[in-house]
């Protein structure tokens, strides 16, 4: 069965420091991976996706993610965290083959402290 | 603003009742998805429609149903409501089918509270 795991419920980082939010996946076939962010009382916002090509994917708001096939990981990164990055982050895998449904991880709450 | 609108924003109702949640996709998007977000189940895919036809079903209860109308808006109907149905319900839309067209844009959600 296809699944996505986010091993950390919460990540704390100081403003200005680099941040990493971890995601591992288990899929059959080619992985199609996404990161979304959810701010309080808001819907999910798309950050970036990996479909094929370069393992380093650049997305919105200075975020990037590194696809690692051998480690089945797709970690979200940002070189310098902002307090405004504090939010709930979801990693997701797309079940393709015509279905197109997103399988979400449990989410990781990122707290950036001034 | 994603361009996806959902109404109402909040809904409070009693057990056993029926409610309808409405979603208008982004202009030009043919595919609509419904997701449920709850504390115990996380974010779960419910159902997908493409150009009026059901394309995929996830963990959707038999008490729940959905449809997509000719103008592409969609409605999610929840009946015989139970306390456990209290959740945030999201609608998302994408241009079409296929991997290259599947960046999903999410609406702000409808928060359903069943008392």
Tab-separated table of C-alpha atoms in Angstrom:
chain	number	residue	atom	x	y	z
A	1	UNK	CA	0.000	0.000	0.000
A	2	UNK	CA	1.120	3.501	-0.739
A	3	UNK	CA	2.034	5.628	2.268
A	4	UNK	CA	3.864	8.738	3.345
A	5	UNK	CA	5.483	9.187	6.739
A	6	UNK	CA	6.470	12.337	8.530
A	7	UNK	CA	8.451	11.130	11.521
A	8	UNK	CA	8.395	14.390	13.466
A	9	UNK	CA	5.242	15.860	14.966
A	10	UNK	CA	7.007	19.166	15.536
A	11	UNK	CA	10.193	20.847	14.458
A	12	UNK	CA	11.603	23.826	16.305
A	13	UNK	CA	14.153	26.109	14.727
A	14	UNK	CA	15.535	29.560	15.417
A	15	UNK	CA	14.913	32.324	12.930
A	16	UNK	CA	17.751	32.560	10.444
A	17	UNK	CA	18.799	28.942	10.869
A	18	UNK	CA	18.294	26.319	8.184
A	19	UNK	CA	15.273	24.093	8.540
A	20	UNK	CA	14.476	20.557	7.459
A	21	UNK	CA	11.118	18.834	7.614
A	22	UNK	CA	11.404	15.128	6.952
A	23	UNK	CA	9.290	12.899	4.750
A	24	UNK	CA	9.695	9.304	3.655
A	25	UNK	CA	7.528	7.481	1.195
A	26	UNK	CA	6.501	3.986	0.268
A	27	UNK	CA	5.012	3.682	-3.186
A	28	UNK	CA	4.876	1.181	-5.960
A	29	UNK	CA	6.067	2.491	-9.268
A	30	UNK	CA	7.300	6.030	-9.807
A	31	UNK	CA	6.817	8.363	-6.857
A	32	UNK	CA	5.036	11.641	-7.394
A	33	UNK	CA	5.612	13.742	-4.295
A	34	UNK	CA	4.289	17.044	-3.042
A	35	UNK	CA	4.681	19.447	-0.152
A	36	UNK	CA	1.807	21.567	1.080
A	37	UNK	CA	1.653	24.117	3.899
A	38	UNK	CA	-1.353	24.947	6.053
A	39	UNK	CA	-1.541	28.199	7.974
A	40	UNK	CA	-4.067	28.562	10.816
A	41	UNK	CA	-7.646	28.743	9.594
A	42	UNK	CA	-6.516	28.462	6.003
A	43	UNK	CA	-6.594	25.831	3.321
A	44	UNK	CA	-3.539	23.998	2.077
A	45	UNK	CA	-1.135	25.851	-0.141
A	46	UNK	CA	1.019	24.089	-2.695
A	47	UNK	CA	4.763	24.514	-2.140
A	48	UNK	CA	6.478	22.213	-4.615
A	49	UNK	CA	6.351	18.860	-6.337
A	50	UNK	CA	8.622	16.152	-7.675
A	51	UNK	CA	7.457	14.351	-10.771
A	52	UNK	CA	10.682	13.516	-12.561
A	53	UNK	CA	14.024	15.106	-13.379
A	54	UNK	CA	16.353	16.910	-10.991
A	55	UNK	CA	16.424	15.552	-7.479
A	56	UNK	CA	16.500	19.074	-6.024
A	57	UNK	CA	13.170	20.774	-6.501
A	58	UNK	CA	12.703	24.474	-5.858
A	59	UNK	CA	9.349	25.796	-4.755
A	60	UNK	CA	7.507	28.754	-3.324
A	61	UNK	CA	8.690	31.055	-0.516
A	62	UNK	CA	12.324	29.914	-0.773
A	63	UNK	CA	11.581	26.284	0.029
A	64	UNK	CA	13.213	23.383	-1.731
A	65	UNK	CA	13.071	19.627	-1.400
A	66	UNK	CA	15.525	16.885	-2.132
A	67	UNK	CA	14.308	13.647	-3.631
A	68	UNK	CA	16.433	10.670	-2.595
A	69	UNK	CA	15.415	7.429	-4.232
A	70	UNK	CA	17.800	5.185	-2.300
A	71	UNK	CA	16.548	6.508	1.020
A	72	UNK	CA	12.951	6.902	-0.209
A	73	UNK	CA	12.915	10.398	1.213
A	74	UNK	CA	11.682	13.792	0.126
A	75	UNK	CA	12.780	16.229	2.823
A	76	UNK	CA	11.694	19.852	2.737
A	77	UNK	CA	14.409	22.433	3.340
A	78	UNK	CA	14.974	26.135	3.593
A	79	UNK	CA	18.363	27.787	4.089
A	80	UNK	CA	17.144	30.498	6.462
A	81	UNK	CA	13.908	30.159	8.423
A	82	UNK	CA	11.493	33.007	9.027
A	83	UNK	CA	9.031	33.350	11.894
A	84	UNK	CA	6.324	33.574	9.234
A	85	UNK	CA	7.229	30.039	8.094
A	86	UNK	CA	5.614	28.697	11.260
A	87	UNK	CA	2.784	26.471	10.062
A	88	UNK	CA	1.707	22.874	9.525
A	89	UNK	CA	3.519	21.116	6.687
A	90	UNK	CA	2.217	18.102	4.817
A	91	UNK	CA	4.073	15.757	2.566
A	92	UNK	CA	1.913	13.895	0.065
A	93	UNK	CA	2.190	11.240	-2.567
A	94	UNK	CA	0.037	11.187	-5.623
A	95	UNK	CA	-1.514	7.925	-6.560
A	96	UNK	CA	-1.437	8.108	-10.324
A	97	UNK	CA	-2.707	5.709	-12.909
A	98	UNK	CA	-5.778	7.809	-13.379
A	99	UNK	CA	-6.743	8.159	-9.754
A	100	UNK	CA	-4.928	11.359	-8.850
A	101	UNK	CA	-5.683	11.232	-5.165
A	102	UNK	CA	-3.189	12.646	-2.719
A	103	UNK	CA	-2.063	10.450	0.150
A	104	UNK	CA	-0.987	12.746	2.961
A	105	UNK	CA	1.422	12.286	5.800
A	106	UNK	CA	0.290	13.154	9.313
A	107	UNK	CA	1.817	16.610	9.109
A	108	UNK	CA	4.690	18.325	10.899
A	109	UNK	CA	4.234	21.509	12.847
A	110	UNK	CA	7.094	23.905	12.245
A	111	UNK	CA	7.754	26.502	14.919
A	112	UNK	CA	10.291	29.189	14.107
A	113	UNK	CA	11.380	31.181	17.147
A	114	UNK	CA	12.671	34.751	16.964
B	1	UNK	CA	-6.208	33.078	-2.528
B	2	UNK	CA	-6.264	29.785	-4.440
B	3	UNK	CA	-9.344	30.621	-6.505
B	4	UNK	CA	-11.293	27.719	-5.004
B	5	UNK	CA	-14.295	28.821	-2.968
B	6	UNK	CA	-16.206	26.830	-0.388
B	7	UNK	CA	-19.429	27.617	1.414
B	8	UNK	CA	-20.328	27.761	4.177
B	9	UNK	CA	-17.200	28.443	6.227
B	10	UNK	CA	-18.718	27.015	9.366
B	11	UNK	CA	-21.613	24.674	9.910
B	12	UNK	CA	-23.035	23.571	13.239
B	13	UNK	CA	-25.702	20.916	13.255
B	14	UNK	CA	-27.089	18.057	15.302
B	15	UNK	CA	-26.631	14.325	15.061
B	16	UNK	CA	-28.887	12.655	12.551
B	17	UNK	CA	-29.138	15.728	10.345
B	18	UNK	CA	-28.098	16.201	6.732
B	19	UNK	CA	-25.910	18.981	5.353
B	20	UNK	CA	-24.593	20.068	1.980
B	21	UNK	CA	-21.173	21.562	1.422
B	22	UNK	CA	-20.532	23.497	-1.750
B	23	UNK	CA	-17.374	24.034	-3.751
B	24	UNK	CA	-16.585	26.151	-6.786
B	25	UNK	CA	-13.320	25.176	-8.498
B	26	UNK	CA	-10.822	27.547	-10.034
B	27	UNK	CA	-11.851	28.910	-13.389
B	28	UNK	CA	-10.893	26.368	-16.035
B	29	UNK	CA	-10.331	23.467	-13.662
B	30	UNK	CA	-12.298	20.362	-14.554
B	31	UNK	CA	-11.335	18.134	-11.660
B	32	UNK	CA	-12.678	18.493	-8.134
B	33	UNK	CA	-11.560	16.593	-5.055
B	34	UNK	CA	-12.966	16.372	-1.549
B	35	UNK	CA	-10.831	15.753	1.533
B	36	UNK	CA	-11.639	15.405	5.214
B	37	UNK	CA	-9.275	16.657	7.904
B	38	UNK	CA	-9.811	15.453	11.455
B	39	UNK	CA	-7.578	15.174	14.489
B	40	UNK	CA	-7.665	11.400	14.632
B	41	UNK	CA	-7.672	10.554	10.929
B	42	UNK	CA	-5.551	13.345	9.529
B	43	UNK	CA	-6.122	14.432	5.934
B	44	UNK	CA	-8.014	11.827	3.958
B	45	UNK	CA	-9.127	11.746	0.364
B	46	UNK	CA	-12.854	11.226	-0.036
B	47	UNK	CA	-13.797	11.448	-3.697
B	48	UNK	CA	-12.845	12.941	-7.041
B	49	UNK	CA	-14.937	14.174	-9.946
B	50	UNK	CA	-13.770	15.088	-13.402
B	51	UNK	CA	-16.025	17.020	-15.748
B	52	UNK	CA	-19.124	15.747	-14.042
B	53	UNK	CA	-18.116	12.118	-13.654
B	54	UNK	CA	-16.901	10.314	-10.569
B	55	UNK	CA	-13.289	9.227	-11.102
B	56	UNK	CA	-12.000	7.959	-7.790
B	57	UNK	CA	-13.269	7.077	-4.359
B	58	UNK	CA	-11.335	7.020	-1.148
B	59	UNK	CA	-12.441	6.529	2.428
B	60	UNK	CA	-15.891	7.946	1.885
B	61	UNK	CA	-18.713	6.643	4.035
B	62	UNK	CA	-21.924	5.386	2.470
B	63	UNK	CA	-23.750	8.171	4.305
B	64	UNK	CA	-21.751	10.661	2.249
B	65	UNK	CA	-22.287	11.421	-1.411
B	66	UNK	CA	-21.100	14.003	-3.880
B	67	UNK	CA	-21.760	15.275	-7.349
B	68	UNK	CA	-20.326	17.700	-9.846
B	69	UNK	CA	-22.720	19.815	-11.842
B	70	UNK	CA	-22.507	20.974	-15.482
B	71	UNK	CA	-21.120	24.334	-14.363
B	72	UNK	CA	-18.377	22.288	-12.596
B	73	UNK	CA	-19.246	23.263	-9.058
B	74	UNK	CA	-19.484	20.369	-6.667
B	75	UNK	CA	-21.508	19.487	-3.606
B	76	UNK	CA	-20.715	17.068	-0.829
B	77	UNK	CA	-23.769	15.726	0.975
B	78	UNK	CA	-23.389	14.322	4.467
B	79	UNK	CA	-26.380	12.564	5.987
B	80	UNK	CA	-27.300	10.848	9.244
B	81	UNK	CA	-24.544	12.859	10.834
B	82	UNK	CA	-22.620	11.491	13.777
B	83	UNK	CA	-20.364	13.213	16.289
B	84	UNK	CA	-17.361	11.675	14.568
B	85	UNK	CA	-18.170	13.472	11.333
B	86	UNK	CA	-17.058	16.736	12.897
B	87	UNK	CA	-14.077	17.805	10.812
B	88	UNK	CA	-12.717	20.286	8.332
B	89	UNK	CA	-13.790	19.436	4.798
B	90	UNK	CA	-11.638	20.683	1.965
B	91	UNK	CA	-12.369	20.926	-1.676
B	92	UNK	CA	-9.514	21.086	-4.180
B	93	UNK	CA	-9.399	21.475	-7.923
B	94	UNK	CA	-6.934	20.839	-10.699
B	95	UNK	CA	-6.845	21.456	-14.397
B	96	UNK	CA	-7.404	17.884	-15.400
B	97	UNK	CA	-6.160	14.376	-15.148
B	98	UNK	CA	-2.684	13.022	-15.528
B	99	UNK	CA	0.443	13.677	-13.577
B	100	UNK	CA	1.387	16.892	-15.322
B	101	UNK	CA	-1.971	18.458	-14.623
B	102	UNK	CA	-2.422	17.484	-11.052
B	103	UNK	CA	-1.300	20.413	-8.975
B	104	UNK	CA	-4.259	20.613	-6.667
B	105	UNK	CA	-5.428	23.978	-5.359
B	106	UNK	CA	-7.300	23.874	-2.076
B	107	UNK	CA	-10.198	25.923	-0.849
B	108	UNK	CA	-10.337	27.399	2.673
B	109	UNK	CA	-12.471	24.535	3.942
B	110	UNK	CA	-15.795	24.123	5.694
B	111	UNK	CA	-15.621	23.391	9.394
B	112	UNK	CA	-18.431	21.051	10.356
B	113	UNK	CA	-19.385	20.647	13.998
B	114	UNK	CA	-21.912	17.974	14.891
B	115	UNK	CA	-23.428	18.344	18.350
